[in-house]
PDB file of C-alpha atoms in Angstrom:
ATOM      1  CA  MET A   1      81.374  -9.611   3.507  1.00 90.00           C
ATOM      2  CA  ILE A   2      78.934  -8.881   0.695  1.00 93.00           C
ATOM      3  CA  PRO A   3      78.069  -5.169   0.618  1.00 94.00           C
ATOM      4  CA  ALA A   4      74.757  -3.658  -0.447  1.00 95.00           C
ATOM      5  CA  ARG A   5      74.552  -2.632  -4.091  1.00 93.00           C
ATOM      6  CA  LYS A   6      71.526  -0.396  -4.216  1.00 92.00           C
ATOM      7  CA  GLY A   7      70.448   1.508  -7.280  1.00 85.00           C
ATOM      8  CA  GLY A   8      70.906   1.103 -10.997  1.00 88.00           C
ATOM      9  CA  PRO A   9      68.462  -0.415 -13.500  1.00 90.00           C
ATOM     10  CA  ALA A  10      68.369  -3.720 -11.605  1.00 89.00           C
ATOM     11  CA  GLY A  11      67.516  -1.926  -8.364  1.00 89.00           C
ATOM     12  CA  TRP A  12      64.741   0.008 -10.103  1.00 91.00           C
ATOM     13  CA  VAL A  13      63.205  -3.181 -11.493  1.00 93.00           C
ATOM     14  CA  LEU A  14      63.440  -4.993  -8.151  1.00 93.00           C
ATOM     15  CA  ASP A  15      61.887  -2.064  -6.310  1.00 93.00           C
ATOM     16  CA  ARG A  16      58.803  -2.294  -8.475  1.00 94.00           C
ATOM     17  CA  TYR A  17      58.731  -6.077  -8.426  1.00 95.00           C
ATOM     18  CA  VAL A  18      58.774  -6.185  -4.625  1.00 95.00           C
ATOM     19  CA  GLY A  19      56.016  -3.601  -4.392  1.00 95.00           C
ATOM     20  CA  HIS A  20      53.903  -5.580  -6.848  1.00 95.00           C
ATOM     21  CA  LYS A  21      54.451  -8.831  -4.935  1.00 96.00           C
ATOM     22  CA  VAL A  22      53.585  -7.413  -1.512  1.00 96.00           C
ATOM     23  CA  ARG A  23      50.553  -5.440  -2.658  1.00 94.00           C
ATOM     24  CA  GLY A  24      49.272  -8.435  -4.616  1.00 94.00           C
ATOM     25  CA  ALA A  25      49.718 -10.981  -1.821  1.00 95.00           C
ATOM     26  CA  PHE A  26      48.393  -8.964   1.127  1.00 96.00           C
ATOM     27  CA  ARG A  27      45.365  -6.846   1.873  1.00 95.00           C
ATOM     28  CA  GLY A  28      47.524  -4.196   3.497  1.00 96.00           C
ATOM     29  CA  LEU A  29      50.338  -3.322   5.855  1.00 97.00           C
ATOM     30  CA  TRP A  30      48.946  -1.872   9.071  1.00 98.00           C
ATOM     31  CA  VAL A  31      50.685  -0.065  11.929  1.00 98.00           C
ATOM     32  CA  GLN A  32      49.779   0.501  15.573  1.00 98.00           C
ATOM     33  CA  GLY A  33      51.672   2.114  18.414  1.00 97.00           C
ATOM     34  CA  GLU A  34      54.119   4.965  17.986  1.00 96.00           C
ATOM     35  CA  PRO A  35      54.136   7.006  14.755  1.00 96.00           C
ATOM     36  CA  LEU A  36      56.857   5.983  12.321  1.00 96.00           C
ATOM     37  CA  PRO A  37      59.761   8.415  12.842  1.00 94.00           C
ATOM     38  CA  PRO A  38      60.476  10.848  10.010  1.00 92.00           C
ATOM     39  CA  PRO A  39      63.591  10.303   7.850  1.00 91.00           C
ATOM     40  CA  THR A  40      65.601  13.000   9.618  1.00 91.00           C
ATOM     41  CA  ARG A  41      68.229  10.809  11.289  1.00 91.00           C
ATOM     42  CA  ALA A  42      69.748   7.346  11.041  1.00 94.00           C
ATOM     43  CA  ARG A  43      68.283   4.561  13.154  1.00 96.00           C
ATOM     44  CA  LEU A  44      68.587   0.876  13.963  1.00 97.00           C
ATOM     45  CA  VAL A  45      65.300  -0.963  13.440  1.00 98.00           C
ATOM     46  CA  TYR A  46      65.089  -4.382  15.096  1.00 98.00           C
ATOM     47  CA  MET A  47      62.324  -6.890  14.415  1.00 98.00           C
ATOM     48  CA  ASN A  48      61.203 -10.434  15.087  1.00 97.00           C
ATOM     49  CA  HIS A  49      61.810 -12.777  12.137  1.00 96.00           C
ATOM     50  CA  CYS A  50      58.741 -14.913  11.477  1.00 95.00           C
ATOM     51  CA  SER A  51      58.302 -15.170   7.714  1.00 95.00           C
ATOM     52  CA  TRP A  52      60.005 -15.418   4.342  1.00 93.00           C
ATOM     53  CA  TRP A  53      58.185 -12.187   3.520  1.00 96.00           C
ATOM     54  CA  ASP A  54      60.121 -10.146   6.125  1.00 96.00           C
ATOM     55  CA  GLY A  55      62.676  -8.752   3.662  1.00 93.00           C
ATOM     56  CA  PHE A  56      60.047  -7.679   1.134  1.00 95.00           C
ATOM     57  CA  MET A  57      57.859  -6.284   3.911  1.00 96.00           C
ATOM     58  CA  LEU A  58      60.607  -4.096   5.398  1.00 96.00           C
ATOM     59  CA  HIS A  59      61.385  -2.746   1.928  1.00 95.00           C
ATOM     60  CA  GLN A  60      57.787  -1.543   1.587  1.00 96.00           C
ATOM     61  CA  LEU A  61      57.696  -0.234   5.152  1.00 97.00           C
ATOM     62  CA  ALA A  62      60.885   1.775   4.666  1.00 97.00           C
ATOM     63  CA  LYS A  63      59.750   3.123   1.321  1.00 95.00           C
ATOM     64  CA  SER A  64      56.453   4.331   2.782  1.00 96.00           C
ATOM     65  CA  ALA A  65      58.308   5.991   5.696  1.00 96.00           C
ATOM     66  CA  GLY A  66      60.922   7.645   3.458  1.00 96.00           C
ATOM     67  CA  TRP A  67      63.834   5.708   4.982  1.00 97.00           C
ATOM     68  CA  ASP A  68      66.922   4.580   3.056  1.00 96.00           C
ATOM     69  CA  ALA A  69      66.787   0.927   4.091  1.00 96.00           C
ATOM     70  CA  TYR A  70      69.569  -1.614   4.609  1.00 97.00           C
ATOM     71  CA  ALA A  71      69.326  -5.055   6.195  1.00 96.00           C
ATOM     72  CA  LEU A  72      71.872  -7.337   7.824  1.00 95.00           C
ATOM     73  CA  MET A  73      71.610 -10.867   6.406  1.00 93.00           C
ATOM     74  CA  GLU A  74      73.348 -14.193   6.923  1.00 92.00           C
ATOM     75  CA  GLU A  75      75.958 -14.497   4.162  1.00 93.00           C
ATOM     76  CA  GLN A  76      74.989 -17.960   2.962  1.00 91.00           C
ATOM     77  CA  ASN A  77      71.416 -16.725   2.414  1.00 91.00           C
ATOM     78  CA  LEU A  78      72.554 -13.605   0.605  1.00 93.00           C
ATOM     79  CA  ARG A  79      74.722 -15.759  -1.681  1.00 94.00           C
ATOM     80  CA  ARG A  80      71.624 -17.825  -2.370  1.00 92.00           C
ATOM     81  CA  TYR A  81      69.550 -14.704  -3.161  1.00 90.00           C
ATOM     82  CA  PRO A  82      72.163 -12.177  -4.391  1.00 91.00           C
ATOM     83  CA  PHE A  83      69.519  -9.878  -5.884  1.00 90.00           C
ATOM     84  CA  LEU A  84      68.635  -8.805  -2.330  1.00 92.00           C
ATOM     85  CA  ALA A  85      71.866  -6.777  -2.226  1.00 94.00           C
ATOM     86  CA  ARG A  86      70.181  -4.501  -4.782  1.00 92.00           C
ATOM     87  CA  LEU A  87      67.519  -3.826  -2.145  1.00 92.00           C
ATOM     88  CA  GLY A  88      70.051  -2.975   0.571  1.00 95.00           C
ATOM     89  CA  ALA A  89      71.009  -6.334   2.086  1.00 95.00           C
ATOM     90  CA  PHE A  90      74.588  -6.792   3.315  1.00 95.00           C
ATOM     91  CA  SER A  91      76.061  -9.866   4.908  1.00 93.00           C
ATOM     92  CA  VAL A  92      77.640 -11.298   8.018  1.00 90.00           C
ATOM     93  CA  ARG A  93      78.991 -14.797   8.672  1.00 86.00           C
ATOM     94  CA  ARG A  94      77.645 -15.891  12.030  1.00 80.00           C
ATOM     95  CA  GLY A  95      80.175 -17.291  14.439  1.00 75.00           C
ATOM     96  CA  GLU A  96      83.160 -15.659  12.721  1.00 80.00           C
ATOM     97  CA  GLY A  97      84.638 -12.779  14.681  1.00 75.00           C
ATOM     98  CA  ALA A  98      86.482 -11.205  11.743  1.00 84.00           C
ATOM     99  CA  SER A  99      83.344 -11.209   9.607  1.00 79.00           C
ATOM    100  CA  ALA A 100      81.257  -9.747  12.429  1.00 84.00           C
ATOM    101  CA  LEU A 101      83.775  -6.945  12.919  1.00 88.00           C
ATOM    102  CA  GLU A 102      83.811  -6.153   9.191  1.00 92.00           C
ATOM    103  CA  SER A 103      80.005  -6.052   9.047  1.00 91.00           C
ATOM    104  CA  LEU A 104      79.922  -3.912  12.190  1.00 91.00           C
ATOM    105  CA  ARG A 105      82.252  -1.355  10.629  1.00 92.00           C
ATOM    106  CA  TYR A 106      80.204  -1.358   7.432  1.00 93.00           C
ATOM    107  CA  ALA A 107      76.945  -0.812   9.322  1.00 93.00           C
ATOM    108  CA  LYS A 108      78.510   1.933  11.438  1.00 91.00           C
ATOM    109  CA  ALA A 109      79.474   3.789   8.252  1.00 93.00           C
ATOM    110  CA  LEU A 110      75.881   3.551   7.018  1.00 94.00           C
ATOM    111  CA  PHE A 111      74.681   5.386  10.121  1.00 93.00           C
ATOM    112  CA  SER A 112      76.565   8.498   8.982  1.00 91.00           C
ATOM    113  CA  ARG A 113      73.788   9.031   6.417  1.00 88.00           C
ATOM    114  CA  PRO A 114      70.783  10.809   7.955  1.00 84.00           C
ATOM    115  CA  ARG A 115      67.951   8.872   6.212  1.00 91.00           C
ATOM    116  CA  THR A 116      69.441   5.433   6.854  1.00 96.00           C
ATOM    117  CA  ALA A 117      67.478   2.671   8.560  1.00 96.00           C
ATOM    118  CA  VAL A 118      69.504  -0.470   9.232  1.00 97.00           C
ATOM    119  CA  PHE A 119      67.176  -3.426   9.845  1.00 97.00           C
ATOM    120  CA  VAL A 120      68.295  -6.398  11.915  1.00 96.00           C
ATOM    121  CA  PHE A 121      66.528  -9.589  12.987  1.00 96.00           C
ATOM    122  CA  PRO A 122      68.312 -10.303  16.273  1.00 95.00           C
ATOM    123  CA  GLU A 123      66.685 -13.691  16.847  1.00 94.00           C
ATOM    124  CA  GLY A 124      69.294 -14.930  14.357  1.00 88.00           C
ATOM    125  CA  GLU A 125      66.875 -17.239  12.564  1.00 89.00           C
ATOM    126  CA  GLN A 126      63.300 -17.434  11.376  1.00 90.00           C
ATOM    127  CA  ARG A 127      60.909 -18.581  14.096  1.00 93.00           C
ATOM    128  CA  PRO A 128      57.113 -18.948  14.241  1.00 92.00           C
ATOM    129  CA  PHE A 129      55.285 -15.890  15.502  1.00 94.00           C
ATOM    130  CA  GLY A 130      54.452 -16.202  19.187  1.00 85.00           C
ATOM    131  CA  GLY A 131      56.394 -19.433  19.553  1.00 82.00           C
ATOM    132  CA  GLY A 132      57.667 -18.612  23.021  1.00 88.00           C
ATOM    133  CA  PRO A 133      59.660 -15.832  24.705  1.00 92.00           C
ATOM    134  CA  LEU A 134      62.026 -13.966  22.415  1.00 94.00           C
ATOM    135  CA  ARG A 135      65.716 -14.715  22.796  1.00 94.00           C
ATOM    136  CA  LEU A 136      67.857 -12.155  21.014  1.00 95.00           C
ATOM    137  CA  GLU A 137      71.518 -12.423  20.124  1.00 93.00           C
ATOM    138  CA  GLY A 138      73.873  -9.849  21.597  1.00 92.00           C
ATOM    139  CA  GLY A 139      74.966  -8.350  18.280  1.00 91.00           C
ATOM    140  CA  VAL A 140      72.051  -5.919  18.199  1.00 94.00           C
ATOM    141  CA  ALA A 141      73.139  -4.251  21.455  1.00 95.00           C
ATOM    142  CA  LEU A 142      76.764  -4.222  20.321  1.00 93.00           C
ATOM    143  CA  LEU A 143      75.890  -2.573  17.006  1.00 93.00           C
ATOM    144  CA  ALA A 144      73.740   0.030  18.737  1.00 95.00           C
ATOM    145  CA  ARG A 145      76.555   0.950  21.139  1.00 94.00           C
ATOM    146  CA  ALA A 146      79.202   1.076  18.420  1.00 91.00           C
ATOM    147  CA  ALA A 147      77.099   3.309  16.188  1.00 91.00           C
ATOM    148  CA  GLY A 148      75.460   5.351  18.942  1.00 92.00           C
ATOM    149  CA  ALA A 149      72.249   4.827  16.999  1.00 92.00           C
ATOM    150  CA  GLU A 150      68.645   5.478  17.908  1.00 95.00           C
ATOM    151  CA  CYS A 151      66.945   2.067  18.226  1.00 97.00           C
ATOM    152  CA  LEU A 152      63.384   1.324  17.142  1.00 98.00           C
ATOM    153  CA  PRO A 153      61.564  -1.926  18.041  1.00 98.00           C
ATOM    154  CA  VAL A 154      59.051  -3.078  15.409  1.00 98.00           C
ATOM    155  CA  ALA A 155      57.121  -6.334  15.852  1.00 98.00           C
ATOM    156  CA  VAL A 156      55.508  -8.019  12.840  1.00 98.00           C
ATOM    157  CA  ARG A 157      52.719 -10.569  12.445  1.00 98.00           C
ATOM    158  CA  TYR A 158      51.216 -12.035   9.267  1.00 98.00           C
ATOM    159  CA  VAL A 159      47.609 -12.995   9.890  1.00 97.00           C
ATOM    160  CA  LEU A 160      44.505 -14.076   8.014  1.00 94.00           C
ATOM    161  CA  LEU A 161      41.553 -12.250   9.540  1.00 90.00           C
ATOM    162  CA  GLU A 162      38.048 -11.808   8.141  1.00 83.00           C
ATOM    163  CA  HIS A 163      39.157 -11.128   4.567  1.00 85.00           C
ATOM    164  CA  GLU A 164      40.297 -13.204   1.602  1.00 87.00           C
ATOM    165  CA  ARG A 165      43.901 -12.042   1.751  1.00 92.00           C
ATOM    166  CA  PRO A 166      46.126 -11.938   4.840  1.00 96.00           C
ATOM    167  CA  ASP A 167      47.186  -8.707   6.507  1.00 97.00           C
ATOM    168  CA  ILE A 168      50.590  -7.592   7.782  1.00 98.00           C
ATOM    169  CA  LEU A 169      50.340  -6.121  11.264  1.00 98.00           C
ATOM    170  CA  LEU A 170      53.140  -4.042  12.772  1.00 98.00           C
ATOM    171  CA  ASP A 171      53.566  -2.728  16.295  1.00 98.00           C
ATOM    172  CA  VAL A 172      55.969   0.216  16.524  1.00 98.00           C
ATOM    173  CA  GLY A 173      57.492   0.651  19.971  1.00 98.00           C
ATOM    174  CA  ARG A 174      59.127   3.657  21.538  1.00 97.00           C
ATOM    175  CA  ALA A 175      62.550   4.611  20.145  1.00 97.00           C
ATOM    176  CA  HIS A 176      65.390   4.385  22.658  1.00 97.00           C
ATOM    177  CA  PRO A 177      69.144   4.930  22.854  1.00 97.00           C
ATOM    178  CA  PRO A 178      71.649   2.047  23.010  1.00 97.00           C
ATOM    179  CA  ALA A 179      70.828  -0.191  25.955  1.00 97.00           C
ATOM    180  CA  PRO A 180      71.573  -3.600  27.487  1.00 97.00           C
ATOM    181  CA  LEU A 181      70.303  -6.628  25.575  1.00 97.00           C
ATOM    182  CA  ALA A 182      67.533  -7.222  28.117  1.00 97.00           C
ATOM    183  CA  HIS A 183      65.987  -3.868  27.174  1.00 97.00           C
ATOM    184  CA  PHE A 184      65.856  -4.881  23.504  1.00 98.00           C
ATOM    185  CA  GLU A 185      64.173  -8.163  24.446  1.00 97.00           C
ATOM    186  CA  ARG A 186      61.552  -6.479  26.627  1.00 97.00           C
ATOM    187  CA  ALA A 187      60.741  -3.824  24.034  1.00 98.00           C
ATOM    188  CA  LEU A 188      60.323  -6.274  21.167  1.00 98.00           C
ATOM    189  CA  GLN A 189      58.479  -8.848  23.291  1.00 97.00           C
ATOM    190  CA  GLY A 190      55.980  -6.170  24.266  1.00 97.00           C
ATOM    191  CA  GLY A 191      55.196  -5.521  20.608  1.00 98.00           C
ATOM    192  CA  VAL A 192      54.820  -9.231  19.870  1.00 98.00           C
ATOM    193  CA  ASP A 193      52.447  -9.621  22.832  1.00 97.00           C
ATOM    194  CA  ARG A 194      50.306  -6.701  21.678  1.00 97.00           C
ATOM    195  CA  LEU A 195      50.059  -8.129  18.166  1.00 98.00           C
ATOM    196  CA  SER A 196      49.135 -11.535  19.577  1.00 97.00           C
ATOM    197  CA  ALA A 197      46.030  -9.955  21.109  1.00 95.00           C
ATOM    198  CA  ALA A 198      44.877  -8.345  17.835  1.00 95.00           C
ATOM    199  CA  SER A 199      41.841  -9.981  16.212  1.00 94.00           C
ATOM    200  CA  SER A 200      41.154  -7.306  13.582  1.00 94.00           C
ATOM    201  CA  THR A 201      42.736  -4.205  12.075  1.00 94.00           C
ATOM    202  CA  ALA A 202      40.692  -1.953  14.368  1.00 94.00           C
ATOM    203  CA  GLY A 203      43.034   0.562  15.966  1.00 95.00           C
ATOM    204  CA  PHE A 204      45.682   0.107  13.243  1.00 97.00           C
ATOM    205  CA  ARG A 205      46.661   2.685  10.650  1.00 97.00           C
ATOM    206  CA  LEU A 206      46.922   1.612   7.004  1.00 97.00           C
ATOM    207  CA  GLN A 207      50.529   2.238   5.930  1.00 97.00           C
ATOM    208  CA  VAL A 208      50.635   0.418   2.579  1.00 96.00           C
ATOM    209  CA  ALA A 209      47.443  -0.558   0.740  1.00 94.00           C
ATOM    210  CA  GLY A 210      47.308  -3.987  -0.854  1.00 90.00           C
ATOM    211  CA  ALA A 211      44.775  -5.867  -2.966  1.00 85.00           C
ATOM    212  CA  ARG A 212      41.068  -6.174  -2.205  1.00 81.00           C
ATOM    213  CA  GLY A 213      39.458  -9.599  -2.158  1.00 71.00           C
ATOM    214  CA  VAL A 214      36.413 -10.742  -4.087  1.00 71.00           C
ATOM    215  CA  ALA A 215      34.015  -9.861  -1.261  1.00 70.00           C
ATOM    216  CA  GLU A 216      35.422  -6.335  -0.910  1.00 71.00           C
ATOM    217  CA  ARG A 217      35.229  -5.719  -4.652  1.00 71.00           C
ATOM    218  CA  TRP A 218      31.694  -7.074  -4.745  1.00 69.00           C
ATOM    219  CA  ASP A 219      30.653  -4.846  -1.835  1.00 73.00           C
ATOM    220  CA  ALA A 220      32.117  -1.860  -3.686  1.00 74.00           C
ATOM    221  CA  VAL A 221      30.117  -2.707  -6.805  1.00 74.00           C
ATOM    222  CA  ARG A 222      26.944  -3.166  -4.754  1.00 71.00           C
ATOM    223  CA  GLY A 223      27.585   0.128  -3.033  1.00 71.00           C
ATOM    224  CA  ARG A 224      27.845   1.982  -6.335  1.00 57.00           C
ATOM    225  CA  SER A 225      24.758   0.181  -7.642  1.00 49.00           C
ATOM    226  CA  ALA A 226      22.791   1.055  -4.537  1.00 45.00           C
ATOM    227  CA  ARG A 227      23.763   4.712  -4.819  1.00 41.00           C
ATOM    228  CA  GLY A 228      22.761   4.711  -8.483  1.00 45.00           C
ATOM    229  CA  GLU A 229      19.358   3.204  -7.650  1.00 42.00           C
ATOM    230  CA  ALA A 230      18.843   5.789  -4.911  1.00 40.00           C
ATOM    231  CA  ARG A 231      19.620   8.641  -7.308  1.00 35.00           C
ATOM    232  CA  ALA A 232      17.164   7.223  -9.847  1.00 34.00           C
TER     233      ALA A 232
END
């Protein structure tokens, strides 16, 4: 297992690099549903996995919420991108019982820290958003039971709406205690379905501001000009 290696000069640089990338590529990260829980206890955050951006996105989400974030990642991918360990990624080898047990023990130890948020993508692989009913692997329910952790479903969608840059939309479900796998599937599917119906950011709360497009910058300039003309 590859453990997380957060902190240090490399972690500081990566933290700022990730923030720069996300804010430059997207108009904003928006949240609907339940308020993000405060960083007063450890929790298991489970999400659908629909984009390469998911790791960078969760880093920005956790930072804005004040959570100390970690993420479970397939070991071959973490070996390919080892810098992600500096952002809190730790590994598991799918299909290997000994590796799964080691990663489970490691994650359980993380939950002893009150600000910890352990992110998992229980689909087990990246899949297109809304590409059919969610099918989650059983490890998420096993980890929740072993750690006795509060569980938080968060659905994510990357969407190009009426602006130049795409938006990141999140649906935060209701936190729940460890439960059967079917409960995890229903909770996360509900968030995905709600995001599927969204056609704008109306009703969402801006969690992380990104970059404005040309039209938005131009409207801002015109607004200032119009105000100046009115004052004259």
